[in-house]
Coordinates of C-alpha atoms and ligand atoms in Angstrom, one line a residue:
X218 CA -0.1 -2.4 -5.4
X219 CA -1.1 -5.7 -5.5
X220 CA -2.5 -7.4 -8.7
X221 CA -0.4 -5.0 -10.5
X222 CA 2.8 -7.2 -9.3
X223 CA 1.3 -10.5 -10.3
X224 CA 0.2 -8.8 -13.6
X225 CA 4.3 -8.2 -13.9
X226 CA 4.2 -12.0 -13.3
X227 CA 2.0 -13.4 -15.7
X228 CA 3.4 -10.9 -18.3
X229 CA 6.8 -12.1 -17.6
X230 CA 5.6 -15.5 -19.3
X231 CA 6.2 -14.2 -22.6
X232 CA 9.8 -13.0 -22.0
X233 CA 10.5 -16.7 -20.4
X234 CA 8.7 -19.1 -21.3
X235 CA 10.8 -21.8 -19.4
X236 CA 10.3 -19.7 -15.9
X237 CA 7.4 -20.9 -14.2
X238 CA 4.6 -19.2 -13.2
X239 CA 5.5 -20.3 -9.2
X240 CA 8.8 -18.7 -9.6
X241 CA 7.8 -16.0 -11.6
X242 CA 5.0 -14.7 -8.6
X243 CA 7.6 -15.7 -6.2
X244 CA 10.0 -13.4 -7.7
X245 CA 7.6 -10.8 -8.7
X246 CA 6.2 -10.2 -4.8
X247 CA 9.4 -11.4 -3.0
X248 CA 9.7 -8.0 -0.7
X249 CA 6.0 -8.4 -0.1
X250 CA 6.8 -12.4 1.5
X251 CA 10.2 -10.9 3.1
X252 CA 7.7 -8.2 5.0
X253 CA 5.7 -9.8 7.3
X254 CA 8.2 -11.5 8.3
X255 CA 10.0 -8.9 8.8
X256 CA 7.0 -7.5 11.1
X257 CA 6.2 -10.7 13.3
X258 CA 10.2 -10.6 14.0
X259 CA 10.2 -6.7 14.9
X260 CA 12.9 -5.9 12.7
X261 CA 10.7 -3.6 10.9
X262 CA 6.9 -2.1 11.5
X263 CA 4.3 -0.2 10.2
X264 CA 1.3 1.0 11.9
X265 CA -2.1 1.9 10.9
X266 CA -3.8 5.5 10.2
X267 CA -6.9 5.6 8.8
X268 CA -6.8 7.7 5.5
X269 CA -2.9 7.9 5.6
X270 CA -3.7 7.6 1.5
X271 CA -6.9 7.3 0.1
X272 CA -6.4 3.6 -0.9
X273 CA -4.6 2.3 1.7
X274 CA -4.7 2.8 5.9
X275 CA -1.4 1.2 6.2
X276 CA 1.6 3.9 7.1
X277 CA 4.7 2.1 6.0
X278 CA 6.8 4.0 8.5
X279 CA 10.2 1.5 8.7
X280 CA 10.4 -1.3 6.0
X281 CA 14.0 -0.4 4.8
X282 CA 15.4 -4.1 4.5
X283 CA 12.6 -5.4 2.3
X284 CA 11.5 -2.4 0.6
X285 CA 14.4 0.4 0.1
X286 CA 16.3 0.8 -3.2
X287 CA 19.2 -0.5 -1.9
X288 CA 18.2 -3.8 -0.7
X289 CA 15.5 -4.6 -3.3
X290 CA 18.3 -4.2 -5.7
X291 CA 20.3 -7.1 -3.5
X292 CA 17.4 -8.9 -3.0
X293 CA 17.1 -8.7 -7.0
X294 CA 20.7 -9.8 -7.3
X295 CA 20.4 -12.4 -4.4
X296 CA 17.2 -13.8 -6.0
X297 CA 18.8 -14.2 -9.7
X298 CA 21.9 -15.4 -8.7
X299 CA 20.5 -19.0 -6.9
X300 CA 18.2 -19.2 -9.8
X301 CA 21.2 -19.2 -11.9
X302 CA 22.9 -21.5 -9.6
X303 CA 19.9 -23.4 -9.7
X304 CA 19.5 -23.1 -13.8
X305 CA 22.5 -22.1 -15.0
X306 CA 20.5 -20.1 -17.7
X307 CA 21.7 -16.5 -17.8
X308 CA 18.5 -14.8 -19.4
X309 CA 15.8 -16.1 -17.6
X310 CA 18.2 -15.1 -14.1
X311 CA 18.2 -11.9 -15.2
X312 CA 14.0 -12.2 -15.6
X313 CA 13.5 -12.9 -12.6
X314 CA 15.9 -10.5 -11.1
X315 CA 14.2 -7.9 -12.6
X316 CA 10.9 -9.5 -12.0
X317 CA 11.9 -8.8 -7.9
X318 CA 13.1 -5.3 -9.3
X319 CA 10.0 -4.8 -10.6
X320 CA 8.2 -5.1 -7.1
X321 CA 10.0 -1.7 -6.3
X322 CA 8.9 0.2 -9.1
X323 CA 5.9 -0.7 -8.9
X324 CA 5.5 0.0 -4.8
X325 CA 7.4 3.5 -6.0
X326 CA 4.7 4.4 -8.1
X327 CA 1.8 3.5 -5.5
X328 CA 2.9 4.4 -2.7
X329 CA 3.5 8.0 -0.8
X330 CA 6.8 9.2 -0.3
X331 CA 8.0 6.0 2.2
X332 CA 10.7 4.2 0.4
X333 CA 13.7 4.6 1.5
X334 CA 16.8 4.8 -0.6
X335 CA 19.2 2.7 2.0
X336 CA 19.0 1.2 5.4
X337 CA 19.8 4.1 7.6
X338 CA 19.1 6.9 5.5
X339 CA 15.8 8.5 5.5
X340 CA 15.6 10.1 2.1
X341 CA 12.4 8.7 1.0
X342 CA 10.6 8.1 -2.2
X343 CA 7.1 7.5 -3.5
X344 CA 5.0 8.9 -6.5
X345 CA 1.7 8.6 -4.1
X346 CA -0.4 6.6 -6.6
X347 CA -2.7 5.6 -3.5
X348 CA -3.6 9.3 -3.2
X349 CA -6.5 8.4 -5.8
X350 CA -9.0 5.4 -5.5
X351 CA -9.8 5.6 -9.1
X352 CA -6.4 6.2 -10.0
X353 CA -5.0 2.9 -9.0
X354 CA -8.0 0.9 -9.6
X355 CA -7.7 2.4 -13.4
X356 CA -3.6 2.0 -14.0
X357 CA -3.4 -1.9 -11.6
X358 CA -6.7 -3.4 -13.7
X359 CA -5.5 -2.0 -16.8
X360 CA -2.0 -3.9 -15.8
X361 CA -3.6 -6.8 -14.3
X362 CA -6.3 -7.3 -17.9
X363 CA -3.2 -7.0 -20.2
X364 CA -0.7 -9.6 -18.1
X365 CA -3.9 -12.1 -18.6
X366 CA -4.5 -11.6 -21.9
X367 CA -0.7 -11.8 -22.5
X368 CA -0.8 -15.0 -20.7
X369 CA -3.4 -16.8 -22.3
X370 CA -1.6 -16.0 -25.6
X371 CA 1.5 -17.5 -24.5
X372 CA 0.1 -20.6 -22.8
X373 CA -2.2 -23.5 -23.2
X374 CA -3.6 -26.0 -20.9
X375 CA -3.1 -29.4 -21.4
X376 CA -6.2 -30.7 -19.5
X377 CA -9.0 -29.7 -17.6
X378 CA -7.4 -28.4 -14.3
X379 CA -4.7 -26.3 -16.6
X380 CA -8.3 -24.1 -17.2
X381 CA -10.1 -24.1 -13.9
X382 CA -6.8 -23.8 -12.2
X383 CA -5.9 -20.7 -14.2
X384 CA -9.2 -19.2 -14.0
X385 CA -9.4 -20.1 -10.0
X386 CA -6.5 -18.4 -9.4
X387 CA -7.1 -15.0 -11.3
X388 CA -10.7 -15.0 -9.9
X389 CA -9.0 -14.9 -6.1
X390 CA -6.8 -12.2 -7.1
X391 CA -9.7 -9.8 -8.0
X392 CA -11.6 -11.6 -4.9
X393 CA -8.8 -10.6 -2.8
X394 CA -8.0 -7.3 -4.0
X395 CA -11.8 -5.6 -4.1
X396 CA -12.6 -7.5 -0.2
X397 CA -8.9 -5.1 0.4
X398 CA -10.7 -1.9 -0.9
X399 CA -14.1 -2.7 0.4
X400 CA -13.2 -4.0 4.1
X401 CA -12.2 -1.9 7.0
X402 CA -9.0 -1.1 8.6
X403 CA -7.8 -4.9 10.2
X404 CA -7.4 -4.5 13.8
X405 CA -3.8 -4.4 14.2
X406 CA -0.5 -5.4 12.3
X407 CA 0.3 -8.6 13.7
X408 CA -2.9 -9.6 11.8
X409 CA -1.7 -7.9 8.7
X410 CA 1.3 -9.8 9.2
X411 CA 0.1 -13.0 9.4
X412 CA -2.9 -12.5 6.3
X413 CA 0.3 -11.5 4.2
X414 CA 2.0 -14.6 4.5
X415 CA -1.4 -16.2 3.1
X416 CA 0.5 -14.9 -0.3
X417 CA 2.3 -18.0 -0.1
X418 CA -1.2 -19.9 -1.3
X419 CA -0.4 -18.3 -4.4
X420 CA 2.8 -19.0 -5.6
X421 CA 1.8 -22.7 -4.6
X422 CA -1.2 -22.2 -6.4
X423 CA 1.0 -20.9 -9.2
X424 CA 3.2 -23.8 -9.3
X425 CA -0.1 -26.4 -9.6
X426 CA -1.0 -23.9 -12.5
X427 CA 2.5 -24.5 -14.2
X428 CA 2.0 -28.5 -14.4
X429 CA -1.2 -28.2 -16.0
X430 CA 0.0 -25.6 -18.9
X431 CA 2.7 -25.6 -21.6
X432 CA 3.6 -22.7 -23.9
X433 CA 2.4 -22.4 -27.6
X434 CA 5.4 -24.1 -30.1
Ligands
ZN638 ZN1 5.6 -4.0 -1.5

């Protein structure tokens, strides 16, 4: 998935207000920033095969640290306990632990049979979403429609930019997420790796968002 996680994001507004948008993407796609940096160090890999699903060419063969059960649940914890340390607001730690729980769910939905329940131990899981085209175009754009009409609801800009900046950043998604399904399979990982660290543009982008809109009452 993709814009399905930052439509976890923007829905997660509502249930904390006081979270910002940065830290809410942040949270939401943390495994996804913890992979390719995983790749360019060689600690895990991935390769690609051409019709491995139908949505994707990517064969996620070894991504236990940032993706199995196990560790996203630690990276959950890990996550929600500096914002707490950070905060020191109980609920809105537990968001956004969940909000980087929510990043396996939604990957265990998606993807085939590749997620490993522990470093080490290859039982794998995966409901194979990415098996239909249709399928996950349907379920992550139904997601993605409802997190912005959720978050529109719940926030309002306070100038110009709060708009254009909002809208901007929501029209990239989509941009981003159709050139994925349209374009061929990229050349190799490395470059996989180092486009997926572009994500960063968007929790920045997320952050500028934040300072140009405030919640309703
Ligand atoms: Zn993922």
């Amino acid at each position: 998935m993709f814009i399905g996680h930052f439509a976890v994001g923007l829905g997660a507004k509502k249930v904390a207000p006081q979270v910002k948008l940065g830290t809410l993407f942040f949270a939401v796609q943390f495994l996804d920033l913890l992979w390719p940096i995983f790749l360019i160090l060689g600690i895990e890999h991935a390769r690609i095969v051409p019709g491995n699903t139908a949505f994707t060419p990517f064969d996620f063969y070894d991504y236990p640290f940032s993706h199995s059960l196990l560790m996203s649940i630690v990276w959950a914890v890990l996550f929600g306990g500096i914002y707490y340390y950070v905060k020191k607001n109980l609920r809105n730690s537990i968001v956004v632990g969940c909000a980087v729980f929510s990043h396996w769910l939604l990957d265990f939905i998606s993807h085939k049979p590749d997620l490993a329940i522990a470093p080490g131990i290859h039982f794998v899981l995966g409901l194979g979403l990415w098996n239909s085209i249709i399928g996950t175009i349907f379920i992550e754009g139904f997601f993605f429609i409802g997190a912005v009409y959720i978050y529109i609801r719940t926030t309002k800009s306070i100038d110009r930019i709060g708009n254009y900046a909002f809208w901007g950043l929501i029209a990239l998604l989509l941009i981003s997420y159709i050139a994925n399904i349209i374009s061929p399979p990229p050349p190799n990982m490395t470059a996989v790796a180092y486009a997926g660290l572009a994500q960063w543009l968007f929790i920045v982008w997320a952050y500028w968002i934040d300072r140009h809109r405030i919640c309703h009452d």
